[in-house]
Amino acid sequence: MFIELDLQSETPIYAQLVDQIVEGIASGALQPGDPLPSVRSLGEDLGINLHTVNKSYNLLKQEGFLQVHRKKGVIVQPDGMPGVTDAFEEKLRRQLRSLAAEAAVRGMTEAAFTQMSTSLYRDTITNRGGEQR
Amino acid sequence: MFIELDLQSETPIYAQLVDQIVEGIASGALQPGDPLPSVRSLGEDLGINLHTVNKSYNLLKQEGFLQVHRKKGVIVQPDGMPGVTDAFEEKLRRQLRSLAAEAAVRGMTEAAFTQMSTSLYRDTITNRGGEQR
DNA sequence: TATGTGTTATATATGTAATATAACAAATAA
DNA sequence: TTATTTGTTATATTACATATATAACACATA
């Protein structure tokens, strides 16, 4: 697996896991229908508890990024990813506003902020099929 | 004051306060040298504990956005705002990467993401002097 | 039948968030 | 001088989130 955790970080482990799985989907490293490790094996691999993995999986399931099959186990959503919901747009607005404000106060120009947003977006979707380029 | 708290939010009160003060500085509503209410009066105004206000003030002092004068009380940094530190750039990268990944997975285009970043940056610096336009 | 799956339940330890009360030194205002 | 207000420090308590540990369950697979 491509997961790397920082146990010293202030960001909770379950949140780091959620982030990196979403980034895996964005980059194409994880394709729709791909299986994910069981909560027990991934927990053991990463040196963390299975309940921590389970928490991440459940959040991603609730958001619609993962499916849990009684047969196939946990897989990446094969029936189309969730779109831009109101909840996501609100989260995006709130966090971008906060970052933009601090950036502006610190003297970062609009061009620099915009360029950084764009380049980070591009970085995430590098190894992808043919969607939104 | 222009502060509005959401006590039901998952975002801690002290963090909401920090955010809104930084946004106040970014917008120009708070100018360098401007005094802020005492921890007690602001706490009473907002219906929260003085220690919660104190925690926010201390974080902002540590970051260099505020100064504490034994005479003038708490004021907005008059000797130049802190620049783009390594710590801030890392925080910015980490959060932007996470947001961009989820946006991409949800089908938001690069243009839409960029445009949203830019417009939120512009919104924060509306009533400002003559800096970085 | 044995094993592995997600899930649920319970318990514990630790840290953070928020409040409450009290006291302190330093400065200001009466 | 006296009283008040400032940020600050200390202590305690409540509530919640994080993370771990162990155990059991229903279901499916090999």
Tab-separated table of N, CA, C and O in Angstrom, chain B residues 24-122:
chain	number	residue	atom	x	y	z
B	24	GLY	N	-10.632	39.445	9.798
B	24	GLY	CA	-10.828	40.868	10.072
B	24	GLY	C	-9.620	41.678	9.661
B	24	GLY	O	-9.739	42.777	9.111
B	25	ILE	N	-8.428	41.135	9.919
B	25	ILE	CA	-7.197	41.823	9.515
B	25	ILE	C	-7.074	41.824	7.994
B	25	ILE	O	-6.720	42.830	7.385
B	26	ALA	N	-7.407	40.698	7.377
B	26	ALA	CA	-7.308	40.587	5.917
B	26	ALA	C	-8.241	41.567	5.217
B	26	ALA	O	-7.876	42.161	4.207
B	27	SER	N	-9.425	41.749	5.772
B	27	SER	CA	-10.417	42.609	5.115
B	27	SER	C	-10.158	44.085	5.380
B	27	SER	O	-10.696	44.944	4.687
B	28	GLY	N	-9.371	44.364	6.398
B	28	GLY	CA	-9.123	45.756	6.738
B	28	GLY	C	-10.020	46.267	7.847
B	28	GLY	O	-9.867	47.387	8.323
B	29	ALA	N	-10.955	45.441	8.268
B	29	ALA	CA	-11.826	45.822	9.384
B	29	ALA	C	-10.996	46.026	10.649
B	29	ALA	O	-11.326	46.857	11.497
B	30	LEU	N	-9.925	45.255	10.752
B	30	LEU	CA	-8.958	45.451	11.841
B	30	LEU	C	-7.651	45.971	11.266
B	30	LEU	O	-7.008	45.306	10.455
B	31	GLN	N	-7.269	47.191	11.657
B	31	GLN	CA	-6.046	47.796	11.153
B	31	GLN	C	-4.903	47.620	12.155
B	31	GLN	O	-5.147	47.544	13.364
B	32	PRO	N	-3.671	47.592	11.671
B	32	PRO	CA	-2.514	47.525	12.560
B	32	PRO	C	-2.581	48.597	13.637
B	32	PRO	O	-2.805	49.773	13.318
B	33	GLY	N	-2.396	48.196	14.882
B	33	GLY	CA	-2.459	49.132	15.991
B	33	GLY	C	-3.828	49.195	16.651
B	33	GLY	O	-3.962	49.692	17.773
B	34	ASP	N	-4.853	48.696	15.956
B	34	ASP	CA	-6.204	48.704	16.519
B	34	ASP	C	-6.261	47.857	17.793
B	34	ASP	O	-5.659	46.793	17.860
B	35	PRO	N	-6.982	48.360	18.793
B	35	PRO	CA	-7.117	47.599	20.037
B	35	PRO	C	-8.200	46.520	19.924
B	35	PRO	O	-9.190	46.695	19.223
B	36	LEU	N	-7.997	45.436	20.612
B	36	LEU	CA	-9.034	44.402	20.712
B	36	LEU	C	-9.633	44.421	22.110
B	36	LEU	O	-8.991	44.866	23.055
B	37	PRO	N	-10.862	43.953	22.221
B	37	PRO	CA	-11.513	43.934	23.542
B	37	PRO	C	-10.726	43.079	24.524
B	37	PRO	O	-9.993	42.181	24.121
B	38	SER	N	-10.875	43.348	25.794
B	38	SER	CA	-10.208	42.534	26.804
B	38	SER	C	-10.779	41.123	26.784
B	38	SER	O	-11.898	40.899	26.308
B	39	VAL	N	-10.000	40.169	27.262
B	39	VAL	CA	-10.466	38.785	27.272
B	39	VAL	C	-11.776	38.642	28.038
B	39	VAL	O	-12.640	37.835	27.690
B	40	ARG	N	-11.936	39.468	29.064
B	40	ARG	CA	-13.165	39.362	29.866
B	40	ARG	C	-14.376	39.946	29.151
B	40	ARG	O	-15.429	39.322	29.082
B	41	SER	N	-14.208	41.131	28.586
B	41	SER	CA	-15.361	41.780	27.944
B	41	SER	C	-15.777	41.024	26.686
B	41	SER	O	-16.973	40.831	26.437
B	42	LEU	N	-14.789	40.566	25.900
B	42	LEU	CA	-15.138	39.820	24.693
B	42	LEU	C	-15.786	38.482	25.057
B	42	LEU	O	-16.754	38.055	24.438
B	43	GLY	N	-15.242	37.859	26.101
B	43	GLY	CA	-15.841	36.614	26.576
B	43	GLY	C	-17.295	36.816	26.965
B	43	GLY	O	-18.170	36.019	26.597
B	44	GLU	N	-17.554	37.913	27.671
B	44	GLU	CA	-18.928	38.186	28.109
B	44	GLU	C	-19.826	38.503	26.913
B	44	GLU	O	-20.946	38.008	26.814
B	45	ASP	N	-19.290	39.325	25.989
B	45	ASP	CA	-20.040	39.679	24.777
B	45	ASP	C	-20.483	38.441	24.004
B	45	ASP	O	-21.602	38.365	23.507
B	46	LEU	N	-19.551	37.490	23.873
B	46	LEU	CA	-19.814	36.311	23.046
B	46	LEU	C	-20.451	35.183	23.839
B	46	LEU	O	-20.821	34.147	23.277
B	47	GLY	N	-20.537	35.367	25.157
B	47	GLY	CA	-21.131	34.316	25.984
B	47	GLY	C	-20.223	33.117	26.167
B	47	GLY	O	-20.684	31.993	26.314
B	48	ILE	N	-18.918	33.368	26.143
B	48	ILE	CA	-17.964	32.276	26.349
B	48	ILE	C	-16.975	32.638	27.454
B	48	ILE	O	-16.933	33.792	27.900
B	49	ASN	N	-16.193	31.653	27.855
B	49	ASN	CA	-15.273	31.839	28.964
B	49	ASN	C	-14.061	32.684	28.563
B	49	ASN	O	-13.602	32.619	27.429
B	50	LEU	N	-13.544	33.443	29.519
B	50	LEU	CA	-12.394	34.300	29.226
B	50	LEU	C	-11.160	33.482	28.843
B	50	LEU	O	-10.315	33.943	28.072
B	51	HIS	N	-11.071	32.247	29.323
B	51	HIS	CA	-9.914	31.420	28.990
B	51	HIS	C	-9.935	30.970	27.537
B	51	HIS	O	-8.881	30.735	26.946
B	52	THR	N	-11.122	30.848	27.002
B	52	THR	CA	-11.251	30.493	25.585
B	52	THR	C	-10.760	31.655	24.729
B	52	THR	O	-10.017	31.457	23.758
B	53	VAL	N	-11.154	32.866	25.098
B	53	VAL	CA	-10.666	34.054	24.393
B	53	VAL	C	-9.152	34.167	24.546
B	53	VAL	O	-8.425	34.420	23.567
B	54	ASN	N	-8.689	33.929	25.755
B	54	ASN	CA	-7.255	34.027	26.030
B	54	ASN	C	-6.449	33.031	25.187
B	54	ASN	O	-5.355	33.351	24.722
B	55	LYS	N	-7.008	31.852	24.999
B	55	LYS	CA	-6.327	30.848	24.182
B	55	LYS	C	-6.159	31.340	22.743
B	55	LYS	O	-5.092	31.203	22.146
B	56	SER	N	-7.222	31.933	22.202
B	56	SER	CA	-7.165	32.470	20.839
B	56	SER	C	-6.150	33.609	20.748
B	56	SER	O	-5.317	33.639	19.834
B	57	TYR	N	-6.208	34.542	21.697
B	57	TYR	CA	-5.276	35.668	21.702
B	57	TYR	C	-3.829	35.172	21.749
B	57	TYR	O	-2.952	35.714	21.065
B	58	ASN	N	-3.584	34.162	22.598
B	58	ASN	CA	-2.222	33.658	22.738
B	58	ASN	C	-1.705	33.006	21.461
B	58	ASN	O	-0.541	33.170	21.103
B	59	LEU	N	-2.577	32.246	20.793
B	59	LEU	CA	-2.181	31.651	19.519
B	59	LEU	C	-1.817	32.731	18.515
B	59	LEU	O	-0.802	32.645	17.818
B	60	LEU	N	-2.650	33.773	18.445
B	60	LEU	CA	-2.425	34.860	17.497
B	60	LEU	C	-1.192	35.684	17.872
B	60	LEU	O	-0.488	36.201	16.998
B	61	LYS	N	-0.932	35.771	19.163
B	61	LYS	CA	0.281	36.459	19.614
B	61	LYS	C	1.517	35.652	19.200
B	61	LYS	O	2.489	36.201	18.673
B	62	GLN	N	1.436	34.347	19.419
B	62	GLN	CA	2.558	33.466	19.094
B	62	GLN	C	2.858	33.470	17.595
B	62	GLN	O	4.010	33.379	17.185
B	63	GLU	N	1.816	33.596	16.775
B	63	GLU	CA	1.999	33.621	15.319
B	63	GLU	C	2.489	34.979	14.834
B	63	GLU	O	2.955	35.110	13.705
B	64	GLY	N	2.332	36.010	15.685
B	64	GLY	CA	2.811	37.332	15.324
B	64	GLY	C	1.739	38.262	14.777
B	64	GLY	O	2.042	39.343	14.270
B	65	PHE	N	0.472	37.878	14.913
B	65	PHE	CA	-0.626	38.708	14.409
B	65	PHE	C	-1.088	39.738	15.439
B	65	PHE	O	-1.713	40.732	15.083
B	66	LEU	N	-0.813	39.443	16.696
B	66	LEU	CA	-1.223	40.362	17.764
B	66	LEU	C	-0.027	40.690	18.657
B	66	LEU	O	0.955	39.950	18.700
B	67	GLN	N	-0.148	41.838	19.338
B	67	GLN	CA	0.824	42.200	20.363
B	67	GLN	C	0.092	42.459	21.668
B	67	GLN	O	-1.034	42.940	21.654
B	68	VAL	N	0.742	42.157	22.772
B	68	VAL	CA	0.146	42.455	24.071
B	68	VAL	C	0.991	43.507	24.772
B	68	VAL	O	2.123	43.251	25.162
B	69	HIS	N	0.420	44.710	24.868
B	69	HIS	CA	1.074	45.801	25.584
B	69	HIS	C	0.506	45.887	26.991
B	69	HIS	O	-0.695	45.800	27.183
B	70	ARG	N	1.425	46.074	27.948
B	70	ARG	CA	0.937	46.246	29.315
B	70	ARG	C	0.125	47.538	29.417
B	70	ARG	O	-0.753	47.670	30.267
B	71	LYS	N	0.390	48.452	28.504
B	71	LYS	CA	-0.352	49.715	28.533
B	71	LYS	C	-1.588	49.655	27.634
B	71	LYS	O	-2.710	49.767	28.097
B	72	LYS	N	-1.349	49.408	26.343
B	72	LYS	CA	-2.441	49.494	25.369
B	72	LYS	C	-3.349	48.272	25.356
B	72	LYS	O	-4.340	48.250	24.617
B	73	GLY	N	-2.970	47.250	26.102
B	73	GLY	CA	-3.756	46.017	26.038
B	73	GLY	C	-3.382	45.213	24.811
B	73	GLY	O	-2.252	45.266	24.335
B	74	VAL	N	-4.339	44.501	24.255
B	74	VAL	CA	-4.082	43.677	23.067
B	74	VAL	C	-4.372	44.476	21.811
B	74	VAL	O	-5.460	45.029	21.665
B	75	ILE	N	-3.392	44.559	20.916
B	75	ILE	CA	-3.561	45.326	19.675
B	75	ILE	C	-3.125	44.497	18.477
B	75	ILE	O	-2.359	43.547	18.611
B	76	VAL	N	-3.651	44.885	17.328
B	76	VAL	CA	-3.243	44.247	16.076
B	76	VAL	C	-1.804	44.644	15.765
B	76	VAL	O	-1.450	45.826	15.876
B	77	GLN	N	-1.001	43.669	15.397
B	77	GLN	CA	0.431	43.857	15.100
B	77	GLN	C	0.690	45.140	14.300
B	77	GLN	O	0.276	45.247	13.147
B	78	PRO	N	1.401	46.113	14.922
B	78	PRO	CA	1.652	47.384	14.235
B	78	PRO	C	2.987	47.396	13.482
B	78	PRO	O	3.209	48.269	12.650
B	79	ASP	N	3.879	46.427	13.760
B	79	ASP	CA	5.244	46.455	13.201
B	79	ASP	C	5.427	45.513	12.018
B	79	ASP	O	6.487	44.903	11.848
B	80	GLY	N	4.375	45.366	11.218
B	80	GLY	CA	4.496	44.490	10.056
B	80	GLY	C	4.046	43.074	10.348
B	80	GLY	O	4.472	42.457	11.317
B	81	MET	N	3.177	42.566	9.509
B	81	MET	CA	2.651	41.207	9.688
B	81	MET	C	3.727	40.176	9.359
B	81	MET	O	4.615	40.447	8.556
B	82	PRO	N	3.637	39.000	9.975
B	82	PRO	CA	4.561	37.910	9.642
B	82	PRO	C	4.384	37.485	8.191
B	82	PRO	O	3.284	37.561	7.643
B	83	GLY	N	5.466	37.053	7.568
B	83	GLY	CA	5.408	36.665	6.158
B	83	GLY	C	5.014	35.210	5.981
B	83	GLY	O	4.441	34.597	6.875
B	84	VAL	N	5.296	34.688	4.801
B	84	VAL	CA	4.975	33.298	4.481
B	84	VAL	C	6.075	32.395	5.043
B	84	VAL	O	7.098	32.175	4.409
B	85	THR	N	5.857	31.889	6.240
B	85	THR	CA	6.843	31.020	6.886
B	85	THR	C	6.766	29.606	6.306
B	85	THR	O	5.809	29.252	5.629
B	86	ASP	N	7.807	28.821	6.587
B	86	ASP	CA	7.801	27.426	6.149
B	86	ASP	C	6.622	26.670	6.755
B	86	ASP	O	5.978	25.858	6.092
B	87	ALA	N	6.353	26.947	8.017
B	87	ALA	CA	5.254	26.262	8.698
B	87	ALA	C	3.923	26.558	8.025
B	87	ALA	O	3.097	25.656	7.826
B	88	PHE	N	3.722	27.835	7.661
B	88	PHE	CA	2.457	28.188	7.005
B	88	PHE	C	2.368	27.572	5.620
B	88	PHE	O	1.305	27.054	5.222
B	89	GLU	N	3.468	27.598	4.896
B	89	GLU	CA	3.445	27.040	3.550
B	89	GLU	C	3.133	25.546	3.584
B	89	GLU	O	2.399	25.029	2.741
B	90	GLU	N	3.653	24.877	4.606
B	90	GLU	CA	3.388	23.450	4.728
B	90	GLU	C	1.924	23.195	5.064
B	90	GLU	O	1.284	22.299	4.508
B	91	LYS	N	1.382	24.000	5.965
B	91	LYS	CA	-0.035	23.865	6.316
B	91	LYS	C	-0.900	24.120	5.087
B	91	LYS	O	-1.856	23.385	4.812
B	92	LEU	N	-0.546	25.172	4.348
B	92	LEU	CA	-1.296	25.528	3.140
B	92	LEU	C	-1.272	24.391	2.131
B	92	LEU	O	-2.313	23.986	1.593
B	93	ARG	N	-0.093	23.838	1.886
B	93	ARG	CA	0.058	22.723	0.945
B	93	ARG	C	-0.794	21.533	1.364
B	93	ARG	O	-1.527	20.962	0.566
B	94	ARG	N	-0.667	21.162	2.626
B	94	ARG	CA	-1.359	19.978	3.134
B	94	ARG	C	-2.873	20.123	2.978
B	94	ARG	O	-3.551	19.225	2.489
B	95	GLN	N	-3.401	21.279	3.360
B	95	GLN	CA	-4.850	21.456	3.312
B	95	GLN	C	-5.361	21.606	1.886
B	95	GLN	O	-6.418	21.079	1.535
B	96	LEU	N	-4.608	22.348	1.064
B	96	LEU	CA	-5.019	22.517	-0.332
B	96	LEU	C	-4.997	21.186	-1.069
B	96	LEU	O	-5.887	20.884	-1.861
B	97	ARG	N	-3.976	20.362	-0.799
B	97	ARG	CA	-3.889	19.057	-1.445
B	97	ARG	C	-5.108	18.216	-1.100
B	97	ARG	O	-5.725	17.602	-1.959
B	98	SER	N	-5.470	18.212	0.180
B	98	SER	CA	-6.617	17.426	0.630
B	98	SER	C	-7.915	17.898	-0.028
B	98	SER	O	-8.720	17.093	-0.515
B	99	LEU	N	-8.117	19.218	-0.053
B	99	LEU	CA	-9.327	19.774	-0.657
B	99	LEU	C	-9.361	19.527	-2.160
B	99	LEU	O	-10.404	19.161	-2.724
B	100	ALA	N	-8.228	19.710	-2.817
B	100	ALA	CA	-8.164	19.535	-4.263
B	100	ALA	C	-8.466	18.092	-4.646
B	100	ALA	O	-9.177	17.824	-5.620
B	101	ALA	N	-7.941	17.145	-3.870
B	101	ALA	CA	-8.175	15.733	-4.161
B	101	ALA	C	-9.663	15.406	-4.085
B	101	ALA	O	-10.221	14.780	-4.997
B	102	GLU	N	-10.304	15.836	-3.013
B	102	GLU	CA	-11.730	15.533	-2.880
B	102	GLU	C	-12.542	16.230	-3.960
B	102	GLU	O	-13.484	15.664	-4.516
B	103	ALA	N	-12.159	17.461	-4.276
B	103	ALA	CA	-12.856	18.195	-5.328
B	103	ALA	C	-12.742	17.462	-6.663
B	103	ALA	O	-13.735	17.307	-7.395
B	104	ALA	N	-11.545	16.993	-6.963
B	104	ALA	CA	-11.316	16.292	-8.228
B	104	ALA	C	-12.141	15.008	-8.290
B	104	ALA	O	-12.788	14.722	-9.300
B	105	VAL	N	-12.125	14.247	-7.199
B	105	VAL	CA	-12.886	12.998	-7.165
B	105	VAL	C	-14.370	13.268	-7.367
B	105	VAL	O	-15.077	12.506	-8.020
B	106	ARG	N	-14.842	14.377	-6.822
B	106	ARG	CA	-16.266	14.709	-6.937
B	106	ARG	C	-16.611	15.326	-8.293
B	106	ARG	O	-17.743	15.739	-8.524
B	107	GLY	N	-15.635	15.462	-9.147
B	107	GLY	CA	-15.915	15.918	-10.499
B	107	GLY	C	-15.797	17.407	-10.705
B	107	GLY	O	-16.163	17.932	-11.765
B	108	MET	N	-15.289	18.106	-9.712
B	108	MET	CA	-15.084	19.547	-9.895
B	108	MET	C	-13.861	19.750	-10.787
B	108	MET	O	-12.795	19.192	-10.535
B	109	THR	N	-14.010	20.555	-11.805
B	109	THR	CA	-12.914	20.772	-12.751
B	109	THR	C	-11.827	21.655	-12.150
B	109	THR	O	-12.052	22.344	-11.156
B	110	GLU	N	-10.671	21.611	-12.809
B	110	GLU	CA	-9.565	22.467	-12.373
B	110	GLU	C	-9.965	23.932	-12.429
B	110	GLU	O	-9.672	24.705	-11.514
B	111	ALA	N	-10.664	24.288	-13.476
B	111	ALA	CA	-11.084	25.683	-13.638
B	111	ALA	C	-12.001	26.111	-12.501
B	111	ALA	O	-11.849	27.206	-11.938
B	112	ALA	N	-12.946	25.246	-12.160
B	112	ALA	CA	-13.895	25.583	-11.094
B	112	ALA	C	-13.176	25.723	-9.754
B	112	ALA	O	-13.454	26.634	-8.966
B	113	PHE	N	-12.241	24.815	-9.512
B	113	PHE	CA	-11.494	24.853	-8.249
B	113	PHE	C	-10.632	26.108	-8.163
B	113	PHE	O	-10.608	26.803	-7.141
B	114	THR	N	-9.946	26.399	-9.241
B	114	THR	CA	-9.101	27.588	-9.293
B	114	THR	C	-9.929	28.855	-9.124
B	114	THR	O	-9.573	29.759	-8.363
B	115	GLN	N	-11.047	28.879	-9.834
B	115	GLN	CA	-11.882	30.073	-9.793
B	115	GLN	C	-12.418	30.321	-8.389
B	115	GLN	O	-12.499	31.451	-7.914
B	116	MET	N	-12.739	29.223	-7.696
B	116	MET	CA	-13.264	29.345	-6.334
B	116	MET	C	-12.182	29.845	-5.381
B	116	MET	O	-12.447	30.700	-4.534
B	117	SER	N	-10.983	29.339	-5.528
B	117	SER	CA	-9.867	29.800	-4.696
B	117	SER	C	-9.639	31.292	-4.888
B	117	SER	O	-9.522	32.057	-3.923
B	118	THR	N	-9.594	31.689	-6.147
B	118	THR	CA	-9.334	33.092	-6.468
B	118	THR	C	-10.421	34.012	-5.923
B	118	THR	O	-10.128	35.041	-5.317
B	119	SER	N	-11.666	33.622	-6.117
B	119	SER	CA	-12.758	34.512	-5.718
B	119	SER	C	-12.843	34.605	-4.201
B	119	SER	O	-13.198	35.654	-3.660
B	120	LEU	N	-12.481	33.529	-3.506
B	120	LEU	CA	-12.487	33.604	-2.045
B	120	LEU	C	-11.340	34.452	-1.527
B	120	LEU	O	-11.468	35.146	-0.512
B	121	TYR	N	-10.214	34.415	-2.242
B	121	TYR	CA	-9.107	35.304	-1.874
B	121	TYR	C	-9.546	36.756	-2.032
B	121	TYR	O	-9.330	37.580	-1.153
B	122	ARG	N	-10.188	37.029	-3.161
B	122	ARG	CA	-10.627	38.412	-3.420
B	122	ARG	C	-11.630	38.883	-2.374
B	122	ARG	O	-11.576	40.015	-1.919
